Coordinates of C-alpha atoms and ligand atoms in Angstrom, one line a residue:
X25 CA -0.1 -0.1 0.2
X26 CA 0.9 3.7 -0.7
X27 CA 0.0 6.7 1.1
X28 CA -1.1 9.7 -1.1
X29 CA -1.5 13.2 0.2
X30 CA -4.5 14.6 -1.5
X31 CA -5.2 18.3 -2.1
X32 CA -6.3 19.8 1.4
X33 CA -4.0 17.3 3.2
X34 CA -5.9 14.2 3.6
X35 CA -4.2 11.0 3.4
X36 CA -5.5 8.2 1.5
X37 CA -4.2 4.6 1.1
X38 CA -4.2 2.8 -2.6
X39 CA -2.5 -0.2 -3.8
X40 CA 0.9 0.5 -5.8
X41 CA 0.3 1.2 -9.4
X42 CA -2.8 3.0 -9.0
X43 CA -3.0 5.6 -11.7
X44 CA -3.8 9.5 -11.5
X45 CA -7.4 9.0 -12.9
X46 CA -8.3 6.1 -10.6
X47 CA -7.2 8.7 -7.4
X48 CA -9.7 11.1 -9.3
X49 CA -12.5 8.7 -9.3
X50 CA -11.7 7.6 -5.7
X51 CA -12.2 11.4 -4.6
X52 CA -15.8 11.8 -6.8
X53 CA -17.1 11.1 -9.9
X54 CA -17.4 14.7 -11.0
X55 CA -13.9 15.1 -10.3
X56 CA -12.9 12.0 -12.4
X57 CA -15.0 13.5 -15.4
X58 CA -13.3 16.9 -15.3
X59 CA -9.8 15.4 -14.5
X60 CA -7.1 16.6 -17.3
X61 CA -3.7 15.7 -15.5
X62 CA -2.7 15.3 -12.2
X63 CA 0.4 16.8 -10.1
X64 CA 2.5 14.1 -8.4
X65 CA 4.9 15.8 -6.0
X66 CA 4.1 19.1 -7.8
X67 CA 5.4 17.4 -11.0
X68 CA 2.5 17.3 -13.8
X69 CA 1.7 14.0 -15.3
X70 CA -0.8 12.2 -17.5
X71 CA -3.7 10.6 -16.1
X72 CA -2.6 7.2 -17.0
X73 CA 0.6 7.8 -14.6
X74 CA 1.1 5.0 -12.5
X75 CA 1.9 5.7 -8.9
X76 CA 4.6 3.5 -7.1
X77 CA 5.5 5.5 -4.0
X78 CA 4.3 7.4 -0.9
X79 CA 3.5 11.4 -2.9
X80 CA 1.2 14.2 -3.0
X81 CA -1.5 14.1 -5.5
X82 CA -3.4 17.2 -7.0
X83 CA -5.8 16.6 -9.8
X84 CA -5.8 19.0 -12.4
X85 CA -8.9 20.4 -14.0
X86 CA -9.5 23.1 -17.1
X87 CA -10.0 25.5 -14.2
X88 CA -5.9 24.9 -13.4
X89 CA -3.0 26.5 -15.3
X90 CA -1.6 23.1 -15.6
X91 CA -4.7 21.4 -16.9
X92 CA -5.3 24.3 -19.3
X93 CA -1.9 23.9 -20.9
X94 CA -2.5 20.0 -21.2
X95 CA -5.4 20.7 -22.8
X96 CA -4.1 23.1 -25.3
X97 CA -1.0 21.6 -25.9
X98 CA -3.0 18.3 -26.9
X99 CA -4.8 20.4 -29.1
X100 CA -1.5 21.5 -30.9
X101 CA -0.7 17.8 -31.3
X102 CA -4.5 17.3 -33.0
X103 CA -3.7 20.2 -35.5
X104 CA 0.1 19.0 -36.2
X105 CA -1.8 15.6 -37.1
X106 CA -4.2 17.5 -39.4
X107 CA -1.4 19.4 -41.1
X108 CA 0.6 16.0 -41.5
X109 CA -2.4 14.7 -43.3
X110 CA -3.3 17.6 -45.4
X111 CA 0.7 18.7 -46.3
X112 CA 2.5 15.4 -46.0
X113 CA 5.8 17.2 -46.8
X114 CA 5.3 19.5 -43.8
X115 CA 8.1 19.1 -41.2
X116 CA 7.6 19.4 -37.6
X117 CA 9.3 21.9 -35.4
X118 CA 7.6 23.0 -31.9
X119 CA 3.9 23.2 -31.0
X120 CA 3.8 24.6 -27.4
X121 CA 0.9 25.8 -25.2
X122 CA 1.1 29.5 -24.7
X123 CA -0.9 31.8 -22.8
X124 CA -4.6 31.7 -23.8
X125 CA -3.9 29.0 -26.8
X126 CA -1.1 27.1 -28.4
X127 CA 0.9 27.2 -31.5
X128 CA 2.9 24.9 -33.9
X129 CA 5.5 25.8 -36.4
X130 CA 6.1 23.8 -39.5
X131 CA 8.6 23.8 -42.3
X132 CA 6.5 24.2 -45.4
X133 CA 7.0 25.0 -49.0
X134 CA 4.7 28.2 -48.8
X135 CA 2.9 30.0 -46.2
X136 CA -0.6 28.6 -44.9
X137 CA -3.6 30.6 -46.4
X138 CA -7.1 31.4 -44.9
X139 CA -8.6 28.4 -46.7
X140 CA -5.9 25.9 -45.4
X141 CA -7.0 26.9 -41.8
X142 CA -10.6 26.0 -42.7
X143 CA -9.5 22.8 -44.1
X144 CA -7.1 22.2 -41.0
X145 CA -10.1 22.9 -38.9
X146 CA -12.3 20.3 -40.4
X147 CA -9.4 17.7 -40.4
X148 CA -9.0 18.5 -36.6
X149 CA -12.9 17.8 -35.7
X150 CA -12.4 14.5 -37.7
X151 CA -9.4 13.6 -35.4
X152 CA -11.4 14.9 -32.4
X153 CA -14.3 12.5 -33.1
X154 CA -12.3 9.6 -33.6
X155 CA -11.4 9.9 -29.9
X156 CA -7.9 8.6 -30.7
X157 CA -6.1 7.7 -27.4
X158 CA -2.8 9.5 -27.0
X159 CA -0.2 7.1 -25.9
X160 CA 2.9 7.8 -24.3
X161 CA 6.2 5.7 -24.8
X162 CA 10.0 6.2 -24.3
X163 CA 12.8 5.1 -26.3
X164 CA 16.8 5.0 -26.4
X165 CA 18.3 8.0 -27.7
X166 CA 19.4 5.6 -31.0
X167 CA 15.8 4.2 -31.4
X168 CA 14.2 7.8 -31.0
X169 CA 16.7 9.2 -33.7
X170 CA 15.9 6.2 -36.0
X171 CA 12.4 6.6 -35.4
X172 CA 12.5 10.7 -36.4
X173 CA 14.7 9.8 -39.3
X174 CA 12.4 7.0 -40.7
X175 CA 9.5 9.9 -40.3
X176 CA 11.9 12.7 -41.9
X177 CA 11.7 15.0 -39.2
X178 CA 15.3 16.8 -39.2
X179 CA 13.7 19.6 -36.4
X180 CA 12.8 16.6 -34.3
X181 CA 16.6 15.0 -34.8
X182 CA 18.0 18.5 -33.9
X183 CA 16.0 18.6 -30.8
X184 CA 17.1 15.3 -29.5
X185 CA 20.9 15.7 -30.5
X186 CA 20.6 19.0 -28.1
X187 CA 18.8 17.2 -25.1
X188 CA 21.2 16.1 -22.2
X189 CA 22.3 12.4 -22.5
X190 CA 20.3 11.7 -19.1
X191 CA 17.2 13.1 -20.5
X192 CA 14.4 10.4 -21.0
X193 CA 13.1 10.8 -24.5
X194 CA 9.5 10.4 -24.5
X195 CA 7.1 10.4 -27.5
X196 CA 3.2 10.7 -27.7
X197 CA 1.4 8.6 -30.4
X198 CA -2.4 9.1 -31.7
X199 CA -3.3 7.5 -34.5
X200 CA -0.8 7.6 -37.2
X201 CA 0.9 10.9 -35.8
X202 CA 4.1 10.6 -33.4
X203 CA 5.5 13.6 -31.4
X204 CA 8.7 14.1 -29.6
X205 CA 7.3 15.4 -26.4
X206 CA 7.8 15.7 -22.7
X207 CA 4.0 15.5 -22.0
X208 CA 1.8 15.8 -20.4
X209 CA -1.4 15.3 -22.6
X210 CA -5.0 14.4 -22.3
X211 CA -6.0 10.7 -22.5
X212 CA -7.6 11.1 -26.3
X213 CA -8.4 13.2 -28.9
X214 CA -12.1 13.4 -28.2
X215 CA -11.5 15.1 -24.6
X216 CA -11.0 18.3 -26.5
X217 CA -14.4 20.1 -26.9
X218 CA -14.2 23.0 -28.9
X219 CA -11.3 25.0 -30.7
X220 CA -10.3 27.9 -33.1
X221 CA -7.3 28.3 -35.2
X222 CA -6.6 32.0 -35.1
X223 CA -3.7 33.5 -37.3
X224 CA -0.6 32.3 -39.3
X225 CA 2.9 34.1 -38.8
X226 CA 6.5 33.5 -40.1
X227 CA 8.7 32.3 -37.3
X228 CA 12.3 31.8 -37.3
X229 CA 13.3 28.3 -36.0
X230 CA 14.2 28.6 -32.6
X231 CA 13.8 32.5 -32.7
X232 CA 17.1 33.2 -34.6
X233 CA 16.7 35.4 -37.9
X234 CA 19.8 33.1 -39.0
X235 CA 17.8 30.2 -39.3
X236 CA 15.1 29.0 -41.7
X237 CA 11.8 30.8 -41.3
X238 CA 8.8 28.3 -40.3
X239 CA 5.6 28.9 -40.9
X240 CA 3.6 29.1 -37.5
X241 CA -0.4 28.4 -36.7
X242 CA -1.9 30.0 -33.5
X243 CA -5.0 28.6 -32.2
X244 CA -6.8 28.2 -28.8
X245 CA -9.2 25.8 -27.4
X246 CA -11.8 25.8 -24.7
X247 CA -13.9 23.4 -22.6
X248 CA -17.2 25.4 -23.3
X249 CA -18.4 27.2 -26.5
X250 CA -19.4 30.0 -24.7
X251 CA -16.1 30.5 -23.2
X252 CA -14.5 30.4 -26.5
X253 CA -16.8 32.9 -28.1
X254 CA -16.2 35.1 -25.4
X255 CA -12.5 34.9 -26.0
X256 CA -12.6 35.2 -29.6
X257 CA -14.9 38.5 -28.9
X258 CA -12.0 39.5 -26.5
X259 CA -9.2 39.4 -29.3
X260 CA -11.3 41.4 -31.8
X261 CA -11.6 44.0 -29.4
X262 CA -7.7 43.9 -28.6
X263 CA -7.4 44.2 -32.6
X264 CA -9.2 47.3 -32.6
X265 CA -6.9 48.7 -29.8
X266 CA -3.9 47.7 -31.3
X267 CA -1.3 50.6 -30.5
X268 CA 0.5 49.8 -34.0
X269 CA -3.0 50.3 -35.9
X270 CA -4.0 53.4 -33.8
X271 CA -0.3 54.8 -33.8
X272 CA -0.9 54.7 -37.9
X273 CA -4.7 55.6 -38.1
X274 CA -3.9 58.9 -35.8
X275 CA -0.5 59.3 -37.4
X276 CA 1.4 59.4 -34.0
X277 CA 4.3 57.2 -34.7
X278 CA 6.3 54.9 -37.2
X279 CA 9.0 52.4 -37.5
X280 CA 10.7 52.3 -40.9
X281 CA 13.6 49.5 -42.4
X282 CA 15.6 52.7 -43.7
X283 CA 16.0 53.9 -39.9
X284 CA 16.1 50.5 -38.4
X285 CA 13.8 48.1 -36.8
X286 CA 12.9 48.7 -33.2
X287 CA 13.5 52.5 -33.4
X288 CA 10.6 54.6 -33.1
X289 CA 9.9 57.7 -35.1
X290 CA 7.5 60.1 -33.2
X291 CA 5.4 62.1 -35.6
X292 CA 4.3 65.5 -34.5
X293 CA 0.9 64.3 -32.7
X294 CA 2.7 61.6 -30.9
X295 CA 5.5 63.9 -30.0
X296 CA 2.9 66.3 -28.8
X297 CA 1.4 63.7 -26.5
X298 CA 5.0 62.8 -25.4
X299 CA 6.1 66.4 -24.7
X300 CA 2.3 66.8 -22.5
X301 CA 3.7 63.3 -20.4
X302 CA 7.3 64.4 -20.0
X303 CA 6.4 67.9 -19.0
X304 CA 3.9 66.6 -16.5
X305 CA 6.5 64.0 -15.4
X306 CA 9.2 66.7 -14.8
X307 CA 6.9 68.5 -12.5
X308 CA 5.6 65.9 -10.7
X309 CA 9.2 64.9 -9.8
X310 CA 10.1 68.2 -8.7
X311 CA 7.3 68.3 -6.5
X312 CA 8.1 64.9 -4.9
X313 CA 11.5 66.1 -4.0
X314 CA 13.6 64.6 -7.0
X315 CA 16.2 66.5 -9.1
X316 CA 16.5 66.0 -12.6
X317 CA 19.9 65.2 -14.4
X318 CA 21.0 64.5 -18.0
X319 CA 23.7 62.2 -19.0
X320 CA 25.4 60.9 -22.5
X321 CA 24.0 58.4 -25.1
X322 CA 27.7 56.8 -25.0
X323 CA 29.8 55.8 -22.4
X324 CA 33.7 54.4 -22.1
X325 CA 34.2 51.0 -21.8
X326 CA 35.9 51.4 -18.4
X327 CA 32.6 52.8 -17.1
X328 CA 30.7 49.1 -18.3
X329 CA 33.5 47.2 -17.0
X330 CA 33.4 48.7 -13.6
X331 CA 29.3 48.2 -13.6
X332 CA 29.8 45.0 -14.6
X333 CA 27.8 45.6 -17.7
X334 CA 30.1 44.0 -20.0
X335 CA 30.4 40.9 -18.0
X336 CA 26.4 40.0 -17.5
X337 CA 24.8 42.3 -20.1
X338 CA 27.1 42.6 -23.0
X339 CA 24.8 40.2 -25.5
X340 CA 22.2 43.2 -25.1
X341 CA 24.7 45.7 -26.2
X342 CA 25.6 47.0 -29.4
X343 CA 28.8 46.8 -30.5
X344 CA 31.7 49.4 -29.4
X345 CA 32.5 52.7 -31.2
X346 CA 36.2 53.4 -31.2
X347 CA 37.5 57.1 -30.9
X348 CA 41.0 57.9 -30.0
X349 CA 42.0 54.1 -29.6
X350 CA 39.0 54.0 -26.7
X351 CA 36.1 51.8 -26.8
X352 CA 32.8 53.7 -26.3
X353 CA 29.2 51.6 -26.0
X354 CA 25.5 52.9 -26.3
X355 CA 24.5 52.8 -23.0
X356 CA 21.7 50.1 -22.3
X357 CA 20.9 51.5 -19.0
X358 CA 21.7 55.0 -17.1
X359 CA 22.7 53.8 -13.9
X360 CA 26.3 54.0 -13.9
X361 CA 26.2 57.7 -15.2
X362 CA 24.4 58.6 -12.2
X363 CA 27.0 56.6 -10.1
X364 CA 29.6 58.8 -11.7
X365 CA 27.9 61.9 -10.5
X366 CA 27.6 60.6 -7.2
X367 CA 31.3 60.0 -7.1
X368 CA 32.1 63.5 -8.4
X369 CA 32.1 64.7 -4.9
X370 CA 31.8 63.8 -1.1
X371 CA 28.6 63.3 0.5
X372 CA 27.6 63.4 3.8
X373 CA 24.6 61.7 5.7
X374 CA 23.3 65.6 6.0
X375 CA 23.0 65.3 2.3
X376 CA 21.2 62.5 1.6
X377 CA 18.4 61.2 0.5
X378 CA 19.4 62.5 -3.1
X379 CA 16.9 61.4 -5.9
X380 CA 18.1 62.1 -9.2
X381 CA 15.6 61.3 -12.1
X382 CA 16.1 61.3 -15.8
X383 CA 14.4 60.5 -19.3
X384 CA 17.2 58.4 -20.4
X385 CA 17.1 57.1 -23.8
X386 CA 19.0 53.6 -23.9
X387 CA 19.8 51.2 -26.6
X388 CA 19.6 47.4 -26.3
X389 CA 19.6 44.6 -28.7
X390 CA 16.9 42.5 -29.1
X391 CA 16.4 39.9 -31.9
X392 CA 14.2 40.9 -34.6
X393 CA 11.7 38.2 -34.0
X394 CA 10.6 39.8 -30.5
X395 CA 10.3 43.2 -31.6
X396 CA 6.5 44.4 -31.2
X397 CA 5.4 47.9 -32.0
X398 CA 6.4 50.0 -29.2
X399 CA 6.1 47.5 -26.7
X400 CA 9.3 45.9 -27.4
X401 CA 12.0 48.2 -29.2
X402 CA 16.0 48.5 -29.5
X403 CA 16.1 52.3 -28.2
X404 CA 13.7 53.2 -25.4
X405 CA 13.5 56.3 -23.2
X406 CA 13.4 55.1 -19.7
X407 CA 11.8 57.4 -16.9
X408 CA 14.7 56.4 -14.7
X409 CA 15.6 57.8 -11.0
X410 CA 18.3 56.3 -8.5
X411 CA 18.0 57.3 -4.9
X412 CA 20.8 57.5 -2.8
X413 CA 20.1 57.4 0.9
X414 CA 21.2 56.1 4.4
X415 CA 19.8 52.7 6.1
X416 CA 17.9 54.9 8.5
X417 CA 16.3 56.8 5.5
X418 CA 15.5 53.7 3.6
X419 CA 12.2 52.6 4.6
X420 CA 10.5 56.0 4.3
X421 CA 12.1 56.3 0.9
X422 CA 10.6 53.1 -0.1
X423 CA 7.3 54.3 1.3
X424 CA 7.7 57.3 -0.8
X425 CA 8.6 56.2 -4.0
X426 CA 5.6 53.5 -3.9
X427 CA 3.1 56.4 -3.3
X428 CA 4.7 58.5 -6.0
X429 CA 4.4 55.6 -8.4
X430 CA 0.7 54.8 -7.6
X431 CA -0.1 58.6 -7.8
X432 CA 1.4 58.8 -11.1
X433 CA -0.4 55.8 -12.6
X434 CA -3.7 56.9 -11.5
X435 CA -3.3 60.3 -12.9
X436 CA -3.0 58.3 -16.1
X437 CA -6.2 56.1 -15.4
X438 CA -4.7 53.1 -14.1
X439 CA -6.5 52.1 -10.8
X440 CA -6.1 48.5 -11.0
X441 CA -2.6 47.0 -10.6
X442 CA -0.8 44.1 -9.0
X443 CA 2.1 44.0 -7.1
X444 CA 5.0 41.2 -7.5
X445 CA 7.7 41.2 -4.7
X446 CA 10.6 39.3 -5.6
X447 CA 13.0 38.2 -3.0
X448 CA 16.8 37.0 -2.5
X449 CA 17.7 34.3 -5.0
X450 CA 19.7 31.3 -3.7
X451 CA 22.8 32.3 -5.2
X452 CA 24.2 35.9 -4.8
X453 CA 27.2 37.4 -3.2
X454 CA 25.9 41.0 -3.2
X455 CA 24.9 42.5 -0.4
X456 CA 24.9 41.4 3.1
X457 CA 21.9 39.3 5.2
X458 CA 21.1 42.4 7.2
X459 CA 20.6 44.4 3.7
X460 CA 18.8 41.7 2.2
X461 CA 16.5 41.6 5.1
X462 CA 15.9 45.2 6.0
X463 CA 15.2 45.9 2.1
X464 CA 12.8 43.1 1.7
X465 CA 11.0 44.0 4.8
X466 CA 10.8 47.8 3.6
X467 CA 9.0 46.7 0.7
X468 CA 6.5 44.6 2.5
X469 CA 5.6 47.5 4.9
X470 CA 5.4 50.0 1.8
X471 CA 3.2 47.6 0.1
X472 CA 1.1 47.1 3.2
X473 CA 0.9 50.8 4.1
X474 CA -0.9 51.7 0.8
X475 CA -3.3 48.7 1.9
X476 CA -2.5 46.7 -1.1
X477 CA -1.7 43.1 -1.6
X478 CA 1.1 41.5 -3.5
X479 CA 2.2 38.2 -4.9
X480 CA 5.6 37.1 -3.5
X481 CA 7.8 35.3 -6.0
X482 CA 10.0 33.9 -3.6
X483 CA 13.6 33.7 -4.5
X484 CA 12.9 35.8 -8.0
X485 CA 14.9 38.7 -6.9
X486 CA 17.9 39.7 -9.1
X487 CA 21.5 38.9 -7.8
X488 CA 21.7 42.4 -6.9
X489 CA 18.6 43.3 -5.0
X490 CA 15.2 42.5 -4.0
X491 CA 12.3 44.3 -5.9
X492 CA 8.9 45.2 -6.4
X493 CA 7.2 45.3 -9.9
X494 CA 3.8 46.4 -10.9
X495 CA 1.8 45.3 -13.4
X496 CA -1.2 47.6 -14.4
X497 CA -4.7 46.2 -15.8
X498 CA -5.8 47.9 -18.9
X499 CA -9.6 48.2 -20.0
X500 CA -9.5 44.7 -21.1
X501 CA -8.1 43.3 -18.0
X502 CA -4.5 42.7 -19.7
X503 CA -1.6 43.0 -17.4
X504 CA 1.1 45.1 -18.2
X505 CA 4.5 45.5 -16.6
X506 CA 5.4 49.1 -16.3
X507 CA 6.7 50.4 -13.0
X508 CA 9.9 48.8 -11.1
X509 CA 11.4 49.7 -7.6
X510 CA 14.5 47.5 -7.3
X511 CA 17.4 48.0 -4.5
X512 CA 20.9 47.2 -5.9
X513 CA 23.5 46.0 -3.5
X514 CA 25.9 45.1 -6.1
X515 CA 26.8 48.4 -7.9
X516 CA 27.4 51.0 -4.7
X517 CA 30.1 47.9 -3.9
X518 CA 31.7 47.5 -7.2
X519 CA 32.0 51.4 -7.9
X520 CA 33.3 51.8 -3.9
X521 CA 30.3 54.6 -3.1
X522 CA 30.3 56.3 0.2
X523 CA 28.8 58.8 2.6
X524 CA 30.2 60.1 5.9
X525 CA 28.0 58.9 8.7
X526 CA 27.0 61.1 11.8
X527 CA 29.6 59.1 13.4
X528 CA 32.3 60.2 11.3
X529 CA 32.8 56.5 9.6
X530 CA 32.6 56.2 5.7
X531 CA 29.4 53.9 5.0
X532 CA 27.8 52.5 1.8
X533 CA 24.6 54.3 0.8
X534 CA 21.5 52.3 -0.3
X535 CA 21.1 52.5 -4.1
X536 CA 17.4 52.1 -5.5
X537 CA 16.5 52.0 -9.4
X538 CA 13.1 53.0 -10.0
X539 CA 10.9 53.9 -13.0
X540 CA 7.3 54.7 -13.1
X541 CA 6.2 54.1 -16.3
X542 CA 9.0 51.6 -17.3
X543 CA 9.6 53.2 -20.7
X544 CA 7.7 56.1 -22.3
X545 CA 7.4 54.2 -25.4
X546 CA 6.0 51.2 -24.0
X547 CA 3.9 53.1 -21.6
X548 CA 2.6 55.3 -24.6
X549 CA 1.4 52.0 -26.4
X550 CA -0.4 50.9 -23.0
X551 CA -2.1 54.2 -22.9
X552 CA -3.1 54.1 -26.5
X553 CA -4.5 50.4 -26.3
X554 CA -6.4 51.2 -22.9
X555 CA -8.3 54.3 -24.3
X556 CA -8.6 52.5 -27.6
X557 CA -6.6 55.9 -29.0
X558 CA -9.5 58.2 -27.7
X559 CA -6.9 59.8 -24.7
X560 CA -8.5 61.9 -22.0
X561 CA -8.7 65.6 -22.8
X562 CA -5.7 66.7 -21.2
X563 CA -3.4 64.3 -23.1
X564 CA -5.1 64.7 -26.4
X565 CA -2.9 65.9 -29.2
X566 CA -5.8 68.5 -30.6
X567 CA -8.2 69.3 -27.8
X568 CA -10.6 71.1 -29.7
X569 CA -11.5 71.2 -33.4
X570 CA -13.3 74.2 -34.9
X571 CA -15.3 73.7 -38.1
X572 CA -17.2 76.5 -40.1
X573 CA -20.1 75.4 -42.0
X574 CA -18.9 77.9 -45.2
X575 CA -16.1 80.7 -45.4
X576 CA -19.0 83.2 -44.2
X577 CA -17.8 82.3 -40.7
X578 CA -14.1 82.2 -41.3
X579 CA -13.7 85.3 -39.1
X580 CA -15.5 84.4 -36.1
X581 CA -13.4 81.0 -36.5
X582 CA -10.4 82.8 -36.2
X583 CA -11.8 85.1 -33.3
X584 CA -12.4 81.5 -31.4
X585 CA -9.1 79.9 -32.1
X586 CA -6.7 82.8 -30.9
X587 CA -9.0 83.1 -27.7
X588 CA -8.6 79.1 -26.9
X589 CA -4.7 79.3 -27.9
X590 CA -4.4 82.4 -25.5
X591 CA -6.0 79.9 -22.9
X592 CA -3.1 77.2 -23.8
X593 CA -5.7 74.9 -25.5
X594 CA -4.5 72.8 -28.5
X595 CA -6.9 74.0 -31.6
X596 CA -7.1 73.1 -35.1
X597 CA -9.8 74.5 -37.5
X598 CA -11.0 72.7 -40.3
X599 CA -11.1 75.4 -43.2
X600 CA -11.6 72.9 -45.7
X601 CA -14.6 73.5 -48.3
X602 CA -16.3 70.2 -47.6
X603 CA -20.0 69.3 -45.9
X604 CA -20.1 69.7 -42.3
X605 CA -20.9 66.0 -42.0
X606 CA -17.6 64.6 -43.5
X607 CA -15.8 67.3 -41.4
X608 CA -17.3 65.9 -38.1
X609 CA -16.8 62.1 -39.4
X610 CA -13.2 62.7 -39.8
X611 CA -12.5 64.5 -36.5
X612 CA -14.4 61.8 -34.9
X613 CA -11.9 59.2 -36.3
X614 CA -9.0 61.7 -34.9
X615 CA -10.5 61.0 -31.6
X616 CA -11.0 65.2 -31.0
X617 CA -12.6 65.3 -27.6
X618 CA -14.5 68.5 -28.5
X619 CA -16.0 69.9 -32.1
X620 CA -17.2 73.3 -32.3
X621 CA -19.4 73.8 -35.2
X622 CA -20.0 77.4 -36.4
X623 CA -22.7 78.3 -38.7
X624 CA -24.4 82.0 -39.3
X625 CA -26.6 81.4 -36.0
X626 CA -23.7 81.0 -34.0
X627 CA -21.9 83.9 -35.1
X628 CA -25.3 86.3 -34.6
X629 CA -25.8 84.8 -31.2
X630 CA -22.0 85.1 -30.2
X631 CA -22.1 81.1 -29.0
X632 CA -20.6 78.0 -30.3
X633 CA -22.3 74.7 -31.1
X634 CA -20.5 71.8 -29.2
X635 CA -20.2 68.1 -30.1
X636 CA -18.5 65.7 -27.7
X637 CA -16.6 62.8 -29.1
X638 CA -18.3 60.6 -26.6
X639 CA -21.7 62.4 -26.0
X640 CA -22.5 63.6 -29.4
X641 CA -24.1 66.8 -29.8
X642 CA -24.3 69.2 -26.6
X643 CA -26.1 71.8 -28.3
X644 CA -25.1 75.7 -28.6
X645 CA -23.7 77.4 -25.3
X646 CA -21.7 80.7 -24.7
X647 CA -18.0 80.6 -24.9
X648 CA -17.7 80.8 -21.3
X649 CA -19.8 78.0 -20.7
X650 CA -17.6 75.9 -23.0
X651 CA -14.5 76.6 -21.3
X652 CA -16.3 75.4 -18.1
X653 CA -17.2 72.2 -19.5
X654 CA -13.1 71.8 -20.7
X655 CA -12.2 72.5 -17.1
X656 CA -14.5 70.0 -15.8
X657 CA -13.5 67.3 -18.4
X658 CA -9.4 68.2 -17.5
X659 CA -9.6 68.0 -13.7
X660 CA -11.7 64.7 -14.0
X661 CA -9.2 63.2 -16.6
X662 CA -11.9 62.2 -18.9
Ligands
ZN13 ZN1 4.1 18.0 -27.6
ZN14 ZN1 19.4 51.8 -12.5

């Protein structure tokens, strides 16, 4: 007999060799029906897995992340089987479950067409109806290589050759389809109830642009049709909000092959929004006791050697530029420059804390395959700051920085966020035990003081210090990593930073890196998606559009424009000889918050006819009344 600890802590006894499925059945009939896989001592296994020792078992259903992944990974095998049936020359690469779905990469002579997806879906439906069992088997390395070479799967051969010698080589078979796979999987193809193929894309083998371009098919699967439909509606909405599309439609930014991938060109309206964000950012930083500093875009190799970047960050850095026989590197981070500023003089405890902020543009190498609009770029501007303080000041500084961070996010309309606290990793020689403990406690206290919860990533901190990451939730409830507050015990050591303490002795200051938005580019992308391009009035590049009905009202229009500009509003007048309905439609597409329609009646009465982007026609009113409306919309951040 073996003892099995079930979820909740109950211990049940079974005969040796019982399967995960049988354990589920012993708990309840309902659980046996819903069971997809099971975690045995924390390792996710097939339902057919035989248990031969004392262990813990947790049954996983579609409600569990691991259950979902097995479900979707099985769907990806079904898709691959269908593709092999319809395109026998397709070679299999990899096909994992991902967040919200799965994909499979194939080497195939031509890209898949929309019509192909319809055919593949039909074949998948047939395979599911067949309800073929998925069988797991293991082979020796020689047998595995022979099987894959008999089946002419060169990518699988490469994968096998790359696996460590001691790794067990497992395969899954369903019908005539066989795949090299660690699993786990569902017991049969019929367990997949509803699925949809979503899109295709080119993808380099192993994400490396030096390798061959493969063809990827993305799909998803759910237990219930209603959940699938809801998800499909969600992606449709997300596509409408795609910042790359909004950026093009509203003429905010672009990227071009001529200037290089991942390098952003901010057009005049995007530039206007960025200026508003940056001006606000600077004002708030001065208000919160920061100073603003500037540092160059390149720095000598000696700086990056001392900082350690040439050791642990080299692969993300651009090749050196040689000037007077000295190597210079484009900066991937601002920190070493701020440290150099710190080291330019002596500091006493009375001078601390120092809070230095910089909108610092950094350059990092990212593989071209992972570049994504403004979200993943090669050149970006961090809203960076470094805080240098004494151990006594540190807890208060952390409380302040978290409060400041939440204030900024809220101002831009983000009220929902999730906090992640990453603690000391197993291996690190930066910082003393006391420093790690004090820093982690300060982060925890600051979160508590704000009345917030956090998820703790035990041991997930960087080698140089613990941190809080804040992910904001947008209008579609998607999480975006933006803010970060991070201790650094490494740099102060490497650069031998110090201050004179009250006791007269030299001490090492605490160094805290923090970014509130993360990067301006990424934050701008998130803003565009959150608001679907219809930014609040205070951020809109054009706040008011004046639209005379005919040239008879040009003079009055010019007068209004001047008055609005004198009040610092951003105004445009549409003086084209077009029908008013056409002008309104265009302004609506440009997401201009307010339109003022000016006809003879308005001129005579000395009024304006107001149209709001969100509420439509608001009727005629005096200019003063309209200004009141604007002031209210700006202060309520609508
Ligand atoms: Zn697999
Ligand atoms: Zn830093």
